[in-house]
Amino acid sequence: TKLEAVKLTYQLRQAHIATRLAFAREKRSLKSQLREANKHAIKLVVLVGEGELEQGMVALRPLTGGEQVLVPLNECVSHVSQRVNPAS
């Protein structure tokens, strides 16, 4: 999963989408990681989990309200771009 997360981060940055990469250090809970993202005013989190990757998917979770959705890994950049730059 780390390799896929790094690849996806690179692709998002290539698409001019500001991206922070964080791994679950020392088995931190998802809730703890989401709180940290919220402190950095991050509006959308891409969750790259083992279960999702087995299905070829990633989860997009908006931190400003809204539902978490699963999107195909190979379409993630376009989905994120649409959410963070809706006018584009």
JSON list of C-alpha atoms in Angstrom, two decimals:
[
{"chain": "A", "resi": 1, "resn": "THR", "atom": "CA", "xyz": [0.00, 0.00, 0.00]},
{"chain": "A", "resi": 2, "resn": "LYS", "atom": "CA", "xyz": [2.84, 2.43, 0.67]},
{"chain": "A", "resi": 3, "resn": "LEU", "atom": "CA", "xyz": [4.15, 2.09, -2.87]},
{"chain": "A", "resi": 4, "resn": "GLU", "atom": "CA", "xyz": [0.68, 2.70, -4.32]},
{"chain": "A", "resi": 5, "resn": "ALA", "atom": "CA", "xyz": [0.22, 5.71, -2.02]},
{"chain": "A", "resi": 6, "resn": "VAL", "atom": "CA", "xyz": [3.53, 7.20, -3.17]},
{"chain": "A", "resi": 7, "resn": "LYS", "atom": "CA", "xyz": [2.64, 6.62, -6.83]},
{"chain": "A", "resi": 8, "resn": "LEU", "atom": "CA", "xyz": [-0.76, 8.22, -6.34]},
{"chain": "A", "resi": 9, "resn": "THR", "atom": "CA", "xyz": [0.78, 11.19, -4.54]},
{"chain": "A", "resi": 10, "resn": "TYR", "atom": "CA", "xyz": [3.13, 11.69, -7.47]},
{"chain": "A", "resi": 11, "resn": "GLN", "atom": "CA", "xyz": [0.23, 11.55, -9.96]},
{"chain": "A", "resi": 12, "resn": "LEU", "atom": "CA", "xyz": [-1.80, 14.06, -7.94]},
{"chain": "A", "resi": 13, "resn": "ARG", "atom": "CA", "xyz": [1.14, 16.45, -7.75]},
{"chain": "A", "resi": 14, "resn": "GLN", "atom": "CA", "xyz": [1.72, 16.08, -11.50]},
{"chain": "A", "resi": 15, "resn": "ALA", "atom": "CA", "xyz": [-1.91, 17.21, -11.90]},
{"chain": "A", "resi": 16, "resn": "HIS", "atom": "CA", "xyz": [-1.08, 20.32, -9.80]},
{"chain": "A", "resi": 17, "resn": "ILE", "atom": "CA", "xyz": [-3.10, 19.13, -6.81]},
{"chain": "A", "resi": 18, "resn": "ALA", "atom": "CA", "xyz": [-1.52, 20.06, -3.49]},
{"chain": "A", "resi": 19, "resn": "THR", "atom": "CA", "xyz": [-0.86, 16.79, -1.69]},
{"chain": "A", "resi": 20, "resn": "ARG", "atom": "CA", "xyz": [0.38, 15.66, 1.72]},
{"chain": "A", "resi": 21, "resn": "LEU", "atom": "CA", "xyz": [1.42, 12.07, 2.26]},
{"chain": "A", "resi": 22, "resn": "ALA", "atom": "CA", "xyz": [1.02, 10.47, 5.68]},
{"chain": "A", "resi": 23, "resn": "PHE", "atom": "CA", "xyz": [1.48, 6.87, 6.70]},
{"chain": "A", "resi": 24, "resn": "ALA", "atom": "CA", "xyz": [0.00, 5.26, 9.80]},
{"chain": "A", "resi": 25, "resn": "ARG", "atom": "CA", "xyz": [3.05, 5.64, 12.00]},
{"chain": "A", "resi": 26, "resn": "GLU", "atom": "CA", "xyz": [3.16, 3.21, 14.88]},
{"chain": "A", "resi": 27, "resn": "LYS", "atom": "CA", "xyz": [-0.36, 2.01, 14.10]},
{"chain": "A", "resi": 28, "resn": "ARG", "atom": "CA", "xyz": [-2.09, 5.34, 14.73]},
{"chain": "A", "resi": 29, "resn": "SER", "atom": "CA", "xyz": [-5.83, 5.14, 14.44]},
{"chain": "A", "resi": 30, "resn": "LEU", "atom": "CA", "xyz": [-7.61, 6.44, 11.38]},
{"chain": "A", "resi": 31, "resn": "LYS", "atom": "CA", "xyz": [-9.46, 8.90, 13.61]},
{"chain": "A", "resi": 32, "resn": "SER", "atom": "CA", "xyz": [-6.14, 10.30, 14.83]},
{"chain": "A", "resi": 33, "resn": "GLN", "atom": "CA", "xyz": [-4.85, 10.66, 11.29]},
{"chain": "A", "resi": 34, "resn": "LEU", "atom": "CA", "xyz": [-8.04, 12.41, 10.17]},
{"chain": "A", "resi": 35, "resn": "ARG", "atom": "CA", "xyz": [-7.77, 14.84, 13.09]},
{"chain": "A", "resi": 36, "resn": "GLU", "atom": "CA", "xyz": [-4.24, 15.68, 11.95]},
{"chain": "A", "resi": 37, "resn": "ALA", "atom": "CA", "xyz": [-5.47, 16.25, 8.39]},
{"chain": "A", "resi": 38, "resn": "ASN", "atom": "CA", "xyz": [-8.18, 18.53, 9.74]},
{"chain": "A", "resi": 39, "resn": "LYS", "atom": "CA", "xyz": [-5.55, 20.58, 11.62]},
{"chain": "A", "resi": 40, "resn": "HIS", "atom": "CA", "xyz": [-3.85, 21.22, 8.27]},
{"chain": "A", "resi": 41, "resn": "ALA", "atom": "CA", "xyz": [-7.18, 22.40, 6.75]},
{"chain": "A", "resi": 42, "resn": "ILE", "atom": "CA", "xyz": [-7.23, 19.49, 4.32]},
{"chain": "A", "resi": 43, "resn": "LYS", "atom": "CA", "xyz": [-10.61, 19.26, 2.64]},
{"chain": "A", "resi": 44, "resn": "LEU", "atom": "CA", "xyz": [-10.36, 15.82, 1.03]},
{"chain": "A", "resi": 45, "resn": "VAL", "atom": "CA", "xyz": [-8.52, 12.69, 2.14]},
{"chain": "A", "resi": 46, "resn": "VAL", "atom": "CA", "xyz": [-7.64, 9.80, -0.14]},
{"chain": "A", "resi": 47, "resn": "LEU", "atom": "CA", "xyz": [-7.54, 6.57, 1.85]},
{"chain": "A", "resi": 48, "resn": "VAL", "atom": "CA", "xyz": [-5.35, 3.89, 0.31]},
{"chain": "A", "resi": 49, "resn": "GLY", "atom": "CA", "xyz": [-6.13, 0.75, 2.27]},
{"chain": "A", "resi": 50, "resn": "GLU", "atom": "CA", "xyz": [-5.22, -2.86, 1.59]},
{"chain": "A", "resi": 51, "resn": "GLY", "atom": "CA", "xyz": [-8.84, -3.92, 1.20]},
{"chain": "A", "resi": 52, "resn": "GLU", "atom": "CA", "xyz": [-9.59, -1.14, -1.25]},
{"chain": "A", "resi": 53, "resn": "LEU", "atom": "CA", "xyz": [-6.44, -1.80, -3.26]},
{"chain": "A", "resi": 54, "resn": "GLU", "atom": "CA", "xyz": [-7.34, -5.48, -3.60]},
{"chain": "A", "resi": 55, "resn": "GLN", "atom": "CA", "xyz": [-10.47, -4.25, -5.41]},
{"chain": "A", "resi": 56, "resn": "GLY", "atom": "CA", "xyz": [-8.51, -1.67, -7.44]},
{"chain": "A", "resi": 57, "resn": "MET", "atom": "CA", "xyz": [-10.19, 1.14, -5.52]},
{"chain": "A", "resi": 58, "resn": "VAL", "atom": "CA", "xyz": [-9.38, 3.99, -3.12]},
{"chain": "A", "resi": 59, "resn": "ALA", "atom": "CA", "xyz": [-11.69, 5.87, -0.77]},
{"chain": "A", "resi": 60, "resn": "LEU", "atom": "CA", "xyz": [-12.28, 9.62, -1.00]},
{"chain": "A", "resi": 61, "resn": "ARG", "atom": "CA", "xyz": [-13.39, 11.15, 2.29]},
{"chain": "A", "resi": 62, "resn": "PRO", "atom": "CA", "xyz": [-14.33, 14.82, 2.43]},
{"chain": "A", "resi": 63, "resn": "LEU", "atom": "CA", "xyz": [-13.50, 16.38, 5.79]},
{"chain": "A", "resi": 64, "resn": "THR", "atom": "CA", "xyz": [-15.91, 19.28, 5.30]},
{"chain": "A", "resi": 65, "resn": "GLY", "atom": "CA", "xyz": [-19.01, 17.10, 5.18]},
{"chain": "A", "resi": 66, "resn": "GLY", "atom": "CA", "xyz": [-20.31, 14.63, 2.67]},
{"chain": "A", "resi": 67, "resn": "GLU", "atom": "CA", "xyz": [-20.09, 10.92, 2.15]},
{"chain": "A", "resi": 68, "resn": "GLN", "atom": "CA", "xyz": [-17.01, 8.78, 1.68]},
{"chain": "A", "resi": 69, "resn": "VAL", "atom": "CA", "xyz": [-16.99, 7.19, -1.77]},
{"chain": "A", "resi": 70, "resn": "LEU", "atom": "CA", "xyz": [-14.96, 4.45, -3.40]},
{"chain": "A", "resi": 71, "resn": "VAL", "atom": "CA", "xyz": [-13.45, 5.27, -6.78]},
{"chain": "A", "resi": 72, "resn": "PRO", "atom": "CA", "xyz": [-11.29, 3.21, -9.12]},
{"chain": "A", "resi": 73, "resn": "LEU", "atom": "CA", "xyz": [-7.59, 3.78, -8.42]},
{"chain": "A", "resi": 74, "resn": "ASN", "atom": "CA", "xyz": [-6.93, 4.64, -12.08]},
{"chain": "A", "resi": 75, "resn": "GLU", "atom": "CA", "xyz": [-9.63, 7.37, -11.95]},
{"chain": "A", "resi": 76, "resn": "CYS", "atom": "CA", "xyz": [-8.62, 8.85, -8.60]},
{"chain": "A", "resi": 77, "resn": "VAL", "atom": "CA", "xyz": [-6.77, 11.88, -9.99]},
{"chain": "A", "resi": 78, "resn": "SER", "atom": "CA", "xyz": [-9.73, 13.00, -12.09]},
{"chain": "A", "resi": 79, "resn": "HIS", "atom": "CA", "xyz": [-12.18, 12.49, -9.18]},
{"chain": "A", "resi": 80, "resn": "VAL", "atom": "CA", "xyz": [-9.97, 14.46, -6.79]},
{"chain": "A", "resi": 81, "resn": "SER", "atom": "CA", "xyz": [-9.45, 17.20, -9.37]},
{"chain": "A", "resi": 82, "resn": "GLN", "atom": "CA", "xyz": [-13.21, 17.55, -9.84]},
{"chain": "A", "resi": 83, "resn": "ARG", "atom": "CA", "xyz": [-13.74, 17.82, -6.08]},
{"chain": "A", "resi": 84, "resn": "VAL", "atom": "CA", "xyz": [-10.97, 20.31, -5.30]},
{"chain": "A", "resi": 85, "resn": "ASN", "atom": "CA", "xyz": [-11.32, 22.34, -8.51]},
{"chain": "A", "resi": 86, "resn": "PRO", "atom": "CA", "xyz": [-15.04, 22.08, -9.37]},
{"chain": "A", "resi": 87, "resn": "ALA", "atom": "CA", "xyz": [-14.88, 24.88, -11.96]},
{"chain": "A", "resi": 88, "resn": "SER", "atom": "CA", "xyz": [-12.22, 23.05, -14.01]}
]
